[in-house]
Short mmCIF file of N, CA and C in Angstrom, two decimals:
data_model
loop_
_atom_site.label_atom_id
_atom_site.label_comp_id
_atom_site.label_asym_id
_atom_site.label_seq_id
_atom_site.Cartn_x
_atom_site.Cartn_y
_atom_site.Cartn_z
N MET V 3 0.37 -13.68 6.16
CA MET V 3 0.55 -13.08 7.46
C MET V 3 -0.65 -12.18 7.75
N LYS V 4 -1.26 -12.35 8.90
CA LYS V 4 -2.41 -11.55 9.32
C LYS V 4 -1.94 -10.25 9.95
N ILE V 5 -2.62 -9.13 9.58
CA ILE V 5 -2.33 -7.82 10.16
C ILE V 5 -3.66 -7.14 10.50
N LYS V 6 -3.62 -6.16 11.38
CA LYS V 6 -4.81 -5.37 11.71
C LYS V 6 -4.78 -4.08 10.90
N VAL V 7 -5.89 -3.81 10.21
CA VAL V 7 -6.01 -2.65 9.34
C VAL V 7 -7.22 -1.83 9.78
N TYR V 8 -7.01 -0.52 9.95
CA TYR V 8 -8.11 0.36 10.38
C TYR V 8 -9.09 0.58 9.23
N GLN V 9 -10.37 0.55 9.55
CA GLN V 9 -11.44 0.83 8.59
C GLN V 9 -12.26 1.99 9.13
N SER V 10 -12.09 3.18 8.54
CA SER V 10 -12.74 4.38 9.07
C SER V 10 -14.26 4.32 8.99
N GLU V 11 -14.81 3.66 7.96
CA GLU V 11 -16.27 3.58 7.84
C GLU V 11 -16.87 2.84 9.03
N GLN V 12 -16.15 1.85 9.54
CA GLN V 12 -16.64 1.06 10.66
C GLN V 12 -16.04 1.52 11.99
N ASP V 13 -15.05 2.41 11.92
CA ASP V 13 -14.33 2.92 13.08
C ASP V 13 -13.80 1.78 13.95
N LYS V 14 -13.16 0.83 13.27
CA LYS V 14 -12.54 -0.28 14.00
C LYS V 14 -11.46 -0.92 13.14
N TYR V 15 -10.64 -1.72 13.78
CA TYR V 15 -9.60 -2.48 13.09
C TYR V 15 -10.15 -3.85 12.72
N ILE V 16 -9.81 -4.30 11.53
CA ILE V 16 -10.18 -5.65 11.12
C ILE V 16 -8.92 -6.40 10.72
N GLU V 17 -8.96 -7.70 10.81
CA GLU V 17 -7.82 -8.53 10.45
C GLU V 17 -7.85 -8.80 8.95
N MET V 18 -6.71 -8.58 8.31
CA MET V 18 -6.58 -8.82 6.87
C MET V 18 -5.30 -9.61 6.62
N GLU V 19 -5.22 -10.20 5.46
CA GLU V 19 -4.05 -10.99 5.08
C GLU V 19 -3.08 -10.10 4.28
N SER V 20 -1.84 -9.99 4.74
CA SER V 20 -0.79 -9.29 4.00
C SER V 20 -0.12 -10.29 3.07
N ILE V 21 0.02 -9.91 1.79
CA ILE V 21 0.70 -10.80 0.84
C ILE V 21 2.18 -10.47 0.71
N GLY V 22 2.62 -9.40 1.39
CA GLY V 22 4.03 -9.02 1.35
C GLY V 22 4.24 -7.59 1.81
N LYS V 23 5.48 -7.14 1.67
CA LYS V 23 5.85 -5.77 2.06
C LYS V 23 6.62 -5.11 0.93
N VAL V 24 6.37 -3.81 0.76
CA VAL V 24 7.09 -3.02 -0.23
C VAL V 24 7.65 -1.77 0.44
N LYS V 25 8.74 -1.27 -0.10
CA LYS V 25 9.34 -0.02 0.36
C LYS V 25 9.03 1.04 -0.68
N TYR V 26 8.56 2.20 -0.22
CA TYR V 26 8.29 3.32 -1.12
C TYR V 26 9.54 4.18 -1.22
N VAL V 27 9.97 4.45 -2.45
CA VAL V 27 11.12 5.32 -2.71
C VAL V 27 10.64 6.44 -3.63
N GLY V 28 10.64 7.66 -3.11
CA GLY V 28 10.17 8.79 -3.89
C GLY V 28 9.79 9.94 -2.98
N GLU V 29 9.19 10.96 -3.55
CA GLU V 29 8.77 12.13 -2.79
C GLU V 29 7.64 11.77 -1.85
N SER V 30 7.82 12.09 -0.57
CA SER V 30 6.75 11.87 0.42
C SER V 30 5.58 12.77 0.10
N PHE V 31 4.36 12.30 0.39
CA PHE V 31 3.20 13.16 0.16
C PHE V 31 2.10 12.85 1.17
N GLY V 32 1.41 13.90 1.57
CA GLY V 32 0.29 13.78 2.50
C GLY V 32 0.70 13.34 3.88
N VAL V 33 -0.07 13.78 4.86
CA VAL V 33 0.17 13.37 6.24
C VAL V 33 -0.09 11.88 6.39
N ASP V 34 -1.09 11.39 5.68
CA ASP V 34 -1.47 9.98 5.77
C ASP V 34 -1.22 9.22 4.47
N GLY V 35 -0.33 9.72 3.62
CA GLY V 35 -0.05 9.07 2.34
C GLY V 35 1.12 8.12 2.42
N LEU V 36 2.14 8.38 1.62
CA LEU V 36 3.35 7.55 1.59
C LEU V 36 4.56 8.40 1.95
N THR V 37 5.49 7.81 2.69
CA THR V 37 6.70 8.49 3.12
C THR V 37 7.91 7.78 2.54
N ASN V 38 8.81 8.57 1.96
CA ASN V 38 10.03 8.03 1.37
C ASN V 38 10.77 7.14 2.37
N GLY V 39 11.08 5.93 1.95
CA GLY V 39 11.84 5.00 2.78
C GLY V 39 11.02 4.11 3.69
N ASN V 40 9.72 4.40 3.83
CA ASN V 40 8.88 3.56 4.69
C ASN V 40 8.51 2.25 4.02
N ILE V 41 8.26 1.24 4.85
CA ILE V 41 7.88 -0.09 4.37
C ILE V 41 6.41 -0.29 4.68
N TYR V 42 5.66 -0.81 3.70
CA TYR V 42 4.21 -0.93 3.80
C TYR V 42 3.75 -2.35 3.49
N ASP V 43 2.69 -2.78 4.19
CA ASP V 43 2.05 -4.06 3.89
C ASP V 43 1.20 -3.93 2.64
N VAL V 44 1.20 -4.99 1.83
CA VAL V 44 0.35 -5.06 0.65
C VAL V 44 -0.73 -6.10 0.91
N ILE V 45 -1.97 -5.72 0.66
CA ILE V 45 -3.12 -6.59 0.88
C ILE V 45 -3.48 -7.37 -0.38
N GLU V 46 -3.33 -6.72 -1.54
CA GLU V 46 -3.85 -7.33 -2.76
C GLU V 46 -3.19 -6.72 -3.99
N VAL V 47 -3.02 -7.52 -5.02
CA VAL V 47 -2.60 -7.05 -6.34
C VAL V 47 -3.84 -7.07 -7.22
N LEU V 48 -4.15 -5.93 -7.84
CA LEU V 48 -5.32 -5.83 -8.69
C LEU V 48 -4.90 -5.63 -10.14
N LYS V 49 -5.83 -5.83 -11.04
CA LYS V 49 -5.58 -5.53 -12.45
C LYS V 49 -5.47 -4.03 -12.62
N ASP V 50 -5.10 -3.60 -13.78
CA ASP V 50 -5.03 -2.17 -14.11
C ASP V 50 -3.95 -1.44 -13.33
N ASP V 51 -2.80 -2.10 -13.06
CA ASP V 51 -1.64 -1.44 -12.47
C ASP V 51 -1.89 -0.94 -11.05
N LEU V 52 -2.66 -1.67 -10.24
CA LEU V 52 -2.98 -1.22 -8.89
C LEU V 52 -2.65 -2.29 -7.84
N ILE V 53 -2.19 -1.80 -6.66
CA ILE V 53 -2.04 -2.66 -5.50
C ILE V 53 -2.72 -1.98 -4.32
N ARG V 54 -3.24 -2.79 -3.39
CA ARG V 54 -3.88 -2.28 -2.17
C ARG V 54 -2.83 -2.30 -1.07
N VAL V 55 -2.50 -1.08 -0.57
CA VAL V 55 -1.41 -0.89 0.39
C VAL V 55 -1.95 -0.25 1.67
N VAL V 56 -1.46 -0.70 2.81
CA VAL V 56 -1.78 -0.05 4.08
C VAL V 56 -0.77 1.09 4.24
N ASP V 57 -1.24 2.32 4.00
CA ASP V 57 -0.33 3.48 4.00
C ASP V 57 -0.18 4.09 5.38
N ASP V 58 0.34 5.31 5.45
CA ASP V 58 0.61 5.97 6.73
C ASP V 58 -0.66 6.23 7.56
N SER V 59 -1.82 6.18 6.93
CA SER V 59 -3.08 6.38 7.66
C SER V 59 -3.46 5.15 8.47
N GLY V 60 -2.85 4.00 8.16
CA GLY V 60 -3.22 2.75 8.81
C GLY V 60 -4.37 2.05 8.10
N GLU V 61 -4.90 2.70 7.04
CA GLU V 61 -5.98 2.11 6.24
C GLU V 61 -5.41 1.59 4.93
N ASP V 62 -6.18 0.77 4.22
CA ASP V 62 -5.73 0.24 2.93
C ASP V 62 -6.29 1.10 1.80
N TYR V 63 -5.40 1.48 0.90
CA TYR V 63 -5.77 2.31 -0.25
C TYR V 63 -5.11 1.76 -1.50
N LEU V 64 -5.67 2.12 -2.65
CA LEU V 64 -5.12 1.68 -3.93
C LEU V 64 -4.04 2.65 -4.39
N TYR V 65 -2.92 2.09 -4.84
CA TYR V 65 -1.83 2.87 -5.40
C TYR V 65 -1.36 2.21 -6.69
N SER V 66 -0.85 3.01 -7.60
CA SER V 66 -0.30 2.50 -8.84
C SER V 66 0.92 1.63 -8.55
N ILE V 67 1.06 0.55 -9.30
CA ILE V 67 2.25 -0.30 -9.19
C ILE V 67 3.45 0.41 -9.81
N SER V 68 3.23 1.05 -10.95
CA SER V 68 4.35 1.64 -11.71
C SER V 68 4.77 3.03 -11.22
N ASN V 69 3.84 3.81 -10.65
CA ASN V 69 4.19 5.15 -10.18
C ASN V 69 3.23 5.57 -9.06
N PRO V 70 3.47 5.09 -7.83
CA PRO V 70 2.58 5.47 -6.74
C PRO V 70 2.65 6.96 -6.45
N ARG V 71 1.48 7.61 -6.47
CA ARG V 71 1.40 9.05 -6.21
C ARG V 71 -0.04 9.41 -5.89
N PRO V 72 -0.28 10.63 -5.41
CA PRO V 72 -1.66 11.03 -5.10
C PRO V 72 -2.51 11.10 -6.38
N LEU V 73 -3.80 10.87 -6.23
CA LEU V 73 -4.69 10.93 -7.38
C LEU V 73 -4.73 12.30 -8.03
N ASP V 74 -4.53 13.36 -7.22
CA ASP V 74 -4.57 14.72 -7.77
C ASP V 74 -3.24 15.11 -8.44
N GLU V 75 -2.28 14.18 -8.48
CA GLU V 75 -0.97 14.38 -9.12
C GLU V 75 -0.20 15.55 -8.54
N SER V 76 -0.41 15.85 -7.24
CA SER V 76 0.30 16.94 -6.58
C SER V 76 1.74 16.57 -6.24
N SER V 77 2.12 15.34 -6.49
CA SER V 77 3.49 14.86 -6.27
C SER V 77 3.89 14.00 -7.46
N PRO V 78 5.17 14.03 -7.83
CA PRO V 78 5.60 13.19 -8.95
C PRO V 78 5.59 11.70 -8.61
N GLY V 79 5.44 11.37 -7.33
CA GLY V 79 5.38 9.97 -6.92
C GLY V 79 6.73 9.33 -6.81
N GLY V 80 6.75 8.02 -7.01
CA GLY V 80 8.00 7.28 -6.84
C GLY V 80 7.89 5.88 -7.37
N LYS V 81 8.49 4.94 -6.64
CA LYS V 81 8.46 3.54 -7.07
C LYS V 81 8.44 2.64 -5.84
N TRP V 82 8.12 1.37 -6.07
CA TRP V 82 8.11 0.35 -5.03
C TRP V 82 9.32 -0.55 -5.17
N ILE V 83 9.82 -1.02 -4.05
CA ILE V 83 10.84 -2.06 -4.01
C ILE V 83 10.28 -3.17 -3.13
N VAL V 84 10.28 -4.39 -3.65
CA VAL V 84 9.76 -5.52 -2.89
C VAL V 84 10.72 -5.85 -1.75
N VAL V 85 10.19 -5.90 -0.53
CA VAL V 85 10.98 -6.23 0.65
C VAL V 85 10.72 -7.68 1.06
N GLU V 86 9.45 -8.06 1.08
CA GLU V 86 9.05 -9.44 1.37
C GLU V 86 7.89 -9.79 0.45
N ASP V 87 7.87 -11.03 -0.02
CA ASP V 87 6.83 -11.48 -0.94
C ASP V 87 6.34 -12.84 -0.48
N TYR V 88 5.29 -12.86 0.35
CA TYR V 88 4.79 -14.10 0.93
C TYR V 88 4.07 -14.96 -0.10
N SER V 89 3.49 -14.35 -1.12
CA SER V 89 2.64 -15.07 -2.07
C SER V 89 3.29 -15.30 -3.44
N GLY V 90 4.38 -14.57 -3.72
CA GLY V 90 5.00 -14.65 -5.05
C GLY V 90 4.38 -13.71 -6.06
N LYS V 91 3.29 -13.02 -5.70
CA LYS V 91 2.59 -12.12 -6.62
C LYS V 91 3.32 -10.79 -6.81
N LEU V 92 3.93 -10.27 -5.75
CA LEU V 92 4.57 -8.95 -5.85
C LEU V 92 5.76 -8.96 -6.79
N SER V 93 6.57 -9.98 -6.71
CA SER V 93 7.74 -10.07 -7.58
C SER V 93 7.37 -10.17 -9.04
N GLN V 94 6.17 -10.65 -9.33
CA GLN V 94 5.70 -10.76 -10.71
C GLN V 94 5.30 -9.40 -11.30
N VAL V 95 4.84 -8.48 -10.45
CA VAL V 95 4.30 -7.21 -10.96
C VAL V 95 5.19 -6.00 -10.67
N ILE V 96 6.08 -6.11 -9.70
CA ILE V 96 6.95 -4.96 -9.36
C ILE V 96 8.36 -5.25 -9.81
#
């Protein structure tokens, strides 16, 4: 599924492929981070326990698969629940 994702370096939206959707369950953090109960598009599954997620900022960022939280560890984070899996990759890692 194609979605539009904001790219701040280019100051424009580009079309990217979403491989599925996940729901974040945990402590909300940051104005543009993750919010408890929100559903997010996933762009890519990477090695080293990471997925690329379009967060509340509208941009794509890397988050841990096992414990999504800010890099500065200012929040205990939470977990992902697979909502839709277009590629079959999310169900394998989450």
